[in-house]
Amino acid sequence: MSAERTRPLKLGLYIPNGDGPMGNGIARWRDVLAMARRAEEVGFDSVWVADHTLFRFDDVPTHGRWECWSLLSALAASTSRVEIGPLVSCMGFRNPALLAKIADTVDEISGGRLILALGAGWHEPEFTAYGYPFDHRASRFEDGVRIVHDLLRTGRSDFHGRYASVNDCELRPRGPRPAGPPIMIGTNGERLLRLTAQFADAWNTTWLRDPSEIIPLRAAVDAACHAVDRDPATLARTACVYLDLPSHDGRWSWSTPQPPQPRRPDEAADILRGFADEGISHVMLWLDPCSVRGIDDFAETIALLDRA
């Protein structure tokens, strides 16, 4: 990519990391790696993998994911330029102090390219199957994010909450960034939005198709910032976006009545400019087809955005 590009927002790619209808069969490590490297080659700014254990929906066979942070560690060592991140890392799946340790370690491996995206989780069947508590998720997230934030920003935490505690905990050694990787929180809920305004560098919303969907969400994010006396302009805004390409294979026909909306490269570029106009600085794209072919097809849209 040229350092003189005029791209209006960062472009991220969601990479399938498991089996089932979302991943076109089984996405093995070799497939994840091929997509990440090709995304880096054509000019994506970031690549992302989901933090889930399994999915169980009515009338759909059970399907699951490879462990997220294991893949991120491998991607950190196998790419050189793109930012990497979980989309998003579920606070309920790991001890928060250990999560901060994992994040700082992956940031070290990547040379400072990790974005630590966090969320409270939502799919109860995977919590139940793996023995994680599903109750009080917002409260558990609040305890956890305080610990993660303090450890990454200062290297220490001595927090005692209802659901998570640490005792004179230190994060040593430290990764390549003195204050750790940036923290992004994925939520549209009022309570977690307030925590986003308190502790995060960026907010993320999921999953959208049209820039107009940002407008009411932006108002809620601004209100959360004002509630904690934060300038809303200091909180970056990001969004997960579905994008059907002309070569789409109907990925979502099993889960949504909405038909595919294939976009030519110029149409896709206009949609993404629309997200930028609504204040979004970074999108995480779920392309259909979500494959090396889809990445190659999207390269023309990247070129159009860089010339805008």
Short mmCIF file of C-alpha atoms in Angstrom, two decimals:
data_model
loop_
_atom_site.label_atom_id
_atom_site.label_comp_id
_atom_site.label_asym_id
_atom_site.label_seq_id
_atom_site.Cartn_x
_atom_site.Cartn_y
_atom_site.Cartn_z
CA MET A 1 0.00 0.00 0.00
CA SER A 2 1.15 3.51 -0.71
CA ALA A 3 1.83 5.74 2.26
CA GLU A 4 0.04 8.46 0.27
CA ARG A 5 -3.24 6.58 -0.03
CA THR A 6 -6.48 8.47 0.53
CA ARG A 7 -8.46 5.51 1.88
CA PRO A 8 -11.35 6.93 3.95
CA LEU A 9 -11.32 4.17 6.59
CA LYS A 10 -9.40 1.06 7.59
CA LEU A 11 -10.44 -2.22 5.98
CA GLY A 12 -10.50 -5.37 8.07
CA LEU A 13 -11.33 -8.91 6.98
CA TYR A 14 -13.17 -11.47 9.09
CA ILE A 15 -11.67 -14.92 8.42
CA PRO A 16 -13.78 -18.05 9.07
CA ASN A 17 -12.01 -20.21 11.66
CA GLY A 18 -14.11 -23.33 12.07
CA ASP A 19 -16.69 -25.56 10.44
CA GLY A 20 -20.33 -25.38 9.45
CA PRO A 21 -22.35 -23.11 7.13
CA MET A 22 -20.53 -19.92 8.17
CA GLY A 23 -17.21 -21.33 7.05
CA ASN A 24 -18.00 -23.28 3.85
CA GLY A 25 -17.06 -26.60 5.38
CA ILE A 26 -14.01 -26.72 7.63
CA ALA A 27 -11.66 -23.73 7.63
CA ARG A 28 -8.37 -25.34 8.61
CA TRP A 29 -5.24 -23.50 9.70
CA ARG A 30 -3.87 -23.62 6.17
CA ASP A 31 -7.05 -21.90 4.94
CA VAL A 32 -6.94 -19.24 7.66
CA LEU A 33 -3.29 -18.58 6.87
CA ALA A 34 -3.86 -18.40 3.10
CA MET A 35 -6.67 -15.87 3.54
CA ALA A 36 -4.67 -13.75 6.00
CA ARG A 37 -1.62 -13.62 3.78
CA ARG A 38 -3.65 -12.84 0.68
CA ALA A 39 -5.53 -10.11 2.57
CA GLU A 40 -2.20 -8.58 3.55
CA GLU A 41 -0.98 -8.75 -0.05
CA VAL A 42 -4.01 -7.00 -1.59
CA GLY A 43 -4.02 -4.19 0.99
CA PHE A 44 -6.35 -5.00 3.88
CA ASP A 45 -5.43 -3.19 7.08
CA SER A 46 -6.43 -5.93 9.51
CA VAL A 47 -7.57 -9.55 9.84
CA TRP A 48 -9.88 -10.99 12.50
CA VAL A 49 -11.01 -14.37 13.83
CA ALA A 50 -14.02 -15.16 16.01
CA ASP A 51 -13.79 -16.20 19.66
CA HIS A 52 -16.41 -18.93 19.92
CA THR A 53 -16.38 -22.55 20.99
CA LEU A 54 -19.47 -23.90 19.23
CA PHE A 55 -22.83 -22.87 17.80
CA ARG A 56 -26.13 -24.64 18.32
CA PHE A 57 -29.15 -23.25 16.48
CA ASP A 58 -32.52 -24.83 15.73
CA ASP A 59 -32.58 -26.85 12.50
CA VAL A 60 -28.82 -26.37 11.91
CA PRO A 61 -26.20 -29.01 12.76
CA THR A 62 -23.84 -28.05 15.59
CA HIS A 63 -20.70 -26.32 14.36
CA GLY A 64 -17.72 -24.77 16.09
CA ARG A 65 -14.50 -22.79 15.91
CA TRP A 66 -10.81 -23.35 16.45
CA GLU A 67 -9.56 -21.64 19.60
CA CYS A 68 -9.23 -17.96 18.81
CA TRP A 69 -6.05 -16.93 20.64
CA SER A 70 -4.09 -19.92 19.39
CA LEU A 71 -4.87 -18.81 15.84
CA LEU A 72 -4.05 -15.16 16.62
CA SER A 73 -0.67 -16.18 17.98
CA ALA A 74 0.05 -18.12 14.80
CA LEU A 75 -1.16 -15.22 12.63
CA ALA A 76 1.03 -12.82 14.60
CA ALA A 77 4.05 -14.90 13.62
CA SER A 78 2.91 -15.52 10.03
CA THR A 79 2.05 -12.00 8.86
CA SER A 80 4.13 -8.83 8.85
CA ARG A 81 1.96 -5.76 8.33
CA VAL A 82 -1.75 -6.25 9.05
CA GLU A 83 -3.26 -5.61 12.44
CA ILE A 84 -4.82 -8.70 14.03
CA GLY A 85 -7.59 -9.17 16.55
CA PRO A 86 -10.35 -11.34 18.00
CA LEU A 87 -13.88 -10.52 16.89
CA VAL A 88 -14.47 -10.30 19.80
CA SER A 89 -12.72 -12.02 22.73
CA CYS A 90 -15.35 -13.24 25.19
CA MET A 91 -14.52 -12.09 28.71
CA GLY A 92 -16.38 -15.06 30.17
CA PHE A 93 -14.09 -17.64 28.55
CA ARG A 94 -10.84 -16.73 30.37
CA ASN A 95 -9.53 -15.38 33.63
CA PRO A 96 -9.16 -11.62 32.90
CA ALA A 97 -5.63 -11.33 34.27
CA LEU A 98 -4.56 -14.25 32.11
CA LEU A 99 -6.34 -12.64 29.14
CA ALA A 100 -4.25 -9.49 29.63
CA LYS A 101 -1.13 -11.68 29.72
CA ILE A 102 -2.20 -13.49 26.54
CA ALA A 103 -2.93 -10.20 24.75
CA ASP A 104 0.38 -8.62 25.68
CA THR A 105 2.20 -11.78 24.57
CA VAL A 106 0.46 -11.85 21.18
CA ASP A 107 1.20 -8.15 20.82
CA GLU A 108 4.87 -9.00 21.42
CA ILE A 109 4.83 -11.76 18.80
CA SER A 110 3.20 -9.44 16.25
CA GLY A 111 5.50 -6.51 16.92
CA GLY A 112 2.68 -4.31 18.19
CA ARG A 113 -0.13 -5.16 15.75
CA LEU A 114 -2.82 -6.51 18.09
CA ILE A 115 -6.18 -4.84 18.68
CA LEU A 116 -7.76 -6.31 21.82
CA ALA A 117 -11.46 -6.48 21.03
CA LEU A 118 -13.61 -7.57 23.97
CA GLY A 119 -17.22 -8.55 24.54
CA ALA A 120 -19.49 -10.21 27.08
CA GLY A 121 -20.63 -13.09 24.88
CA TRP A 122 -24.17 -13.88 23.77
CA HIS A 123 -24.62 -17.53 22.67
CA GLU A 124 -25.79 -19.40 25.75
CA PRO A 125 -25.36 -22.96 24.36
CA GLU A 126 -21.57 -22.59 24.12
CA PHE A 127 -21.33 -21.25 27.68
CA THR A 128 -23.40 -24.18 28.96
CA ALA A 129 -21.54 -26.82 26.94
CA TYR A 130 -18.12 -25.65 28.13
CA GLY A 131 -19.14 -25.01 31.72
CA TYR A 132 -18.91 -21.20 31.73
CA PRO A 133 -21.47 -19.23 33.78
CA PHE A 134 -23.91 -17.32 31.60
CA ASP A 135 -25.50 -15.25 34.37
CA HIS A 136 -24.61 -11.63 35.20
CA ARG A 137 -22.56 -11.28 32.02
CA ALA A 138 -22.44 -7.47 32.17
CA SER A 139 -21.25 -7.52 35.79
CA ARG A 140 -18.68 -10.19 35.03
CA PHE A 141 -17.52 -8.17 32.05
CA GLU A 142 -17.19 -5.03 34.19
CA ASP A 143 -14.95 -6.77 36.72
CA GLY A 144 -12.91 -8.30 33.93
CA VAL A 145 -12.42 -5.18 31.84
CA ARG A 146 -11.23 -3.22 34.88
CA ILE A 147 -8.52 -5.82 35.49
CA VAL A 148 -7.52 -6.09 31.83
CA HIS A 149 -7.43 -2.31 31.43
CA ASP A 150 -5.31 -1.71 34.52
CA LEU A 151 -2.83 -4.47 33.71
CA LEU A 152 -2.33 -3.38 30.12
CA ARG A 153 -2.21 0.34 30.82
CA THR A 154 -0.12 0.36 34.03
CA GLY A 155 1.24 -3.17 34.36
CA ARG A 156 -0.46 -3.65 37.75
CA SER A 157 -3.86 -4.36 39.24
CA ASP A 158 -5.16 -4.98 42.74
CA PHE A 159 -8.87 -5.13 42.00
CA HIS A 160 -11.40 -7.06 44.07
CA GLY A 161 -14.75 -7.45 42.40
CA ARG A 162 -17.72 -9.70 42.92
CA TYR A 163 -16.85 -12.01 40.03
CA ALA A 164 -13.13 -11.45 39.46
CA SER A 165 -10.27 -10.40 41.69
CA VAL A 166 -6.49 -10.04 41.52
CA ASN A 167 -4.02 -9.50 44.34
CA ASP A 168 -1.11 -7.17 43.67
CA CYS A 169 -0.97 -8.59 40.13
CA GLU A 170 1.82 -7.52 37.78
CA LEU A 171 2.13 -7.92 34.03
CA ARG A 172 5.76 -8.82 33.34
CA PRO A 173 7.53 -8.74 30.98
CA ARG A 174 5.77 -6.08 28.97
CA GLY A 175 5.08 -6.18 25.25
CA PRO A 176 6.26 -3.70 22.63
CA ARG A 177 3.84 -0.91 23.64
CA PRO A 178 4.22 0.58 27.14
CA ALA A 179 0.44 0.94 27.54
CA GLY A 180 -0.37 -2.32 25.79
CA PRO A 181 -2.54 -2.84 22.72
CA PRO A 182 -5.60 -0.68 22.07
CA ILE A 183 -8.82 -1.92 23.64
CA MET A 184 -12.00 -2.16 21.58
CA ILE A 185 -15.36 -3.17 23.08
CA GLY A 186 -18.14 -4.65 20.99
CA THR A 187 -21.60 -3.76 22.28
CA ASN A 188 -24.84 -1.89 21.66
CA GLY A 189 -26.06 -2.26 25.25
CA GLU A 190 -26.35 0.76 27.51
CA ARG A 191 -24.29 -0.63 30.40
CA LEU A 192 -21.41 -1.90 28.26
CA LEU A 193 -21.45 1.32 26.23
CA ARG A 194 -20.75 3.18 29.45
CA LEU A 195 -17.84 0.82 30.16
CA THR A 196 -16.65 1.39 26.60
CA ALA A 197 -16.59 5.12 27.22
CA GLN A 198 -14.67 4.56 30.46
CA PHE A 199 -12.08 1.99 29.40
CA ALA A 200 -11.84 1.56 25.64
CA ASP A 201 -10.05 3.21 22.76
CA ALA A 202 -12.68 2.10 20.24
CA TRP A 203 -16.28 0.93 20.04
CA ASN A 204 -17.50 -1.82 17.72
CA THR A 205 -20.95 -2.77 16.50
CA THR A 206 -22.06 -5.91 14.67
CA TRP A 207 -23.28 -6.87 11.94
CA LEU A 208 -24.56 -4.24 9.49
CA ARG A 209 -25.20 -3.84 5.79
CA ASP A 210 -26.10 -0.18 5.36
CA PRO A 211 -24.40 2.99 6.68
CA SER A 212 -27.77 4.39 7.80
CA GLU A 213 -27.83 1.77 10.57
CA ILE A 214 -25.02 3.66 12.30
CA ILE A 215 -27.01 6.83 12.98
CA PRO A 216 -29.04 5.73 16.07
CA LEU A 217 -26.08 3.72 17.38
CA ARG A 218 -23.79 6.73 17.16
CA ALA A 219 -26.18 8.76 19.27
CA ALA A 220 -26.08 6.11 21.99
CA VAL A 221 -22.27 6.00 21.95
CA ASP A 222 -22.09 9.79 22.21
CA ALA A 223 -24.50 9.74 25.15
CA ALA A 224 -22.37 7.13 26.94
CA CYS A 225 -19.30 9.33 26.50
CA HIS A 226 -21.08 12.39 27.84
CA ALA A 227 -22.27 10.37 30.86
CA VAL A 228 -18.64 9.80 31.95
CA ASP A 229 -17.40 13.26 30.87
CA ARG A 230 -15.47 11.95 27.88
CA ASP A 231 -15.18 13.82 24.60
CA PRO A 232 -16.99 11.55 22.09
CA ALA A 233 -14.40 12.47 19.45
CA THR A 234 -11.75 10.59 21.44
CA LEU A 235 -13.52 7.22 21.05
CA ALA A 236 -12.95 5.56 17.68
CA ARG A 237 -15.97 3.97 15.99
CA THR A 238 -15.78 0.61 14.17
CA ALA A 239 -18.34 -1.71 12.60
CA CYS A 240 -18.67 -5.29 11.37
CA VAL A 241 -20.21 -5.25 7.90
CA TYR A 242 -21.67 -7.93 5.64
CA LEU A 243 -20.75 -7.48 1.98
CA ASP A 244 -21.98 -9.74 -0.80
CA LEU A 245 -19.81 -9.78 -3.90
CA PRO A 246 -21.01 -10.66 -7.42
CA SER A 247 -19.42 -14.10 -6.94
CA HIS A 248 -21.41 -14.73 -3.73
CA ASP A 249 -22.53 -18.25 -2.86
CA GLY A 250 -25.54 -17.42 -0.67
CA ARG A 251 -23.72 -17.87 2.62
CA TRP A 252 -26.55 -16.49 4.74
CA SER A 253 -29.51 -18.32 3.21
CA TRP A 254 -29.57 -20.74 6.18
CA SER A 255 -29.87 -18.04 8.85
CA THR A 256 -31.70 -15.05 7.42
CA PRO A 257 -34.64 -14.44 5.08
CA GLN A 258 -32.76 -11.51 3.55
CA PRO A 259 -31.60 -12.39 0.03
CA PRO A 260 -28.00 -11.71 -1.04
CA GLN A 261 -27.26 -8.16 -2.14
CA PRO A 262 -24.33 -8.51 -4.56
CA ARG A 263 -22.30 -5.33 -4.97
CA ARG A 264 -20.09 -4.35 -7.86
CA PRO A 265 -16.69 -2.90 -6.86
CA ASP A 266 -17.91 0.69 -7.34
CA GLU A 267 -21.07 0.01 -5.32
CA ALA A 268 -19.08 -1.59 -2.52
CA ALA A 269 -16.72 1.39 -2.46
CA ASP A 270 -19.66 3.77 -2.18
CA ILE A 271 -21.14 1.78 0.72
CA LEU A 272 -17.84 1.87 2.58
CA ARG A 273 -17.44 5.60 1.95
CA GLY A 274 -20.91 5.90 3.47
CA PHE A 275 -19.73 4.20 6.64
CA ALA A 276 -16.79 6.59 6.78
CA ASP A 277 -19.18 9.53 6.37
CA GLU A 278 -21.09 8.24 9.43
CA GLY A 279 -17.93 8.36 11.53
CA ILE A 280 -16.73 4.76 11.17
CA SER A 281 -12.93 4.61 11.02
CA HIS A 282 -12.48 0.84 10.66
CA VAL A 283 -14.75 -1.86 9.22
CA MET A 284 -14.45 -5.61 9.65
CA LEU A 285 -15.85 -7.16 6.46
CA TRP A 286 -17.52 -10.54 6.20
CA LEU A 287 -17.30 -11.10 2.49
CA ASP A 288 -19.43 -13.56 0.57
CA PRO A 289 -17.62 -15.51 -0.77
CA CYS A 290 -15.39 -15.51 2.30
CA SER A 291 -12.40 -17.10 0.60
CA VAL A 292 -9.20 -16.25 -1.24
CA ARG A 293 -11.39 -15.77 -4.32
CA GLY A 294 -13.52 -13.26 -2.45
CA ILE A 295 -10.40 -11.39 -1.32
CA ASP A 296 -9.15 -11.22 -4.91
CA ASP A 297 -12.56 -10.01 -6.10
CA PHE A 298 -12.56 -7.30 -3.42
CA ALA A 299 -9.13 -6.00 -4.46
CA GLU A 300 -10.72 -3.75 -7.10
CA THR A 301 -12.83 -2.08 -4.40
CA ILE A 302 -9.68 -1.44 -2.35
CA ALA A 303 -8.09 0.20 -5.39
CA LEU A 304 -11.14 2.41 -5.87
CA LEU A 305 -11.10 3.50 -2.23
CA ASP A 306 -7.40 4.29 -2.39
CA ARG A 307 -7.98 6.52 -5.41
CA ALA A 308 -10.94 8.36 -3.88
#
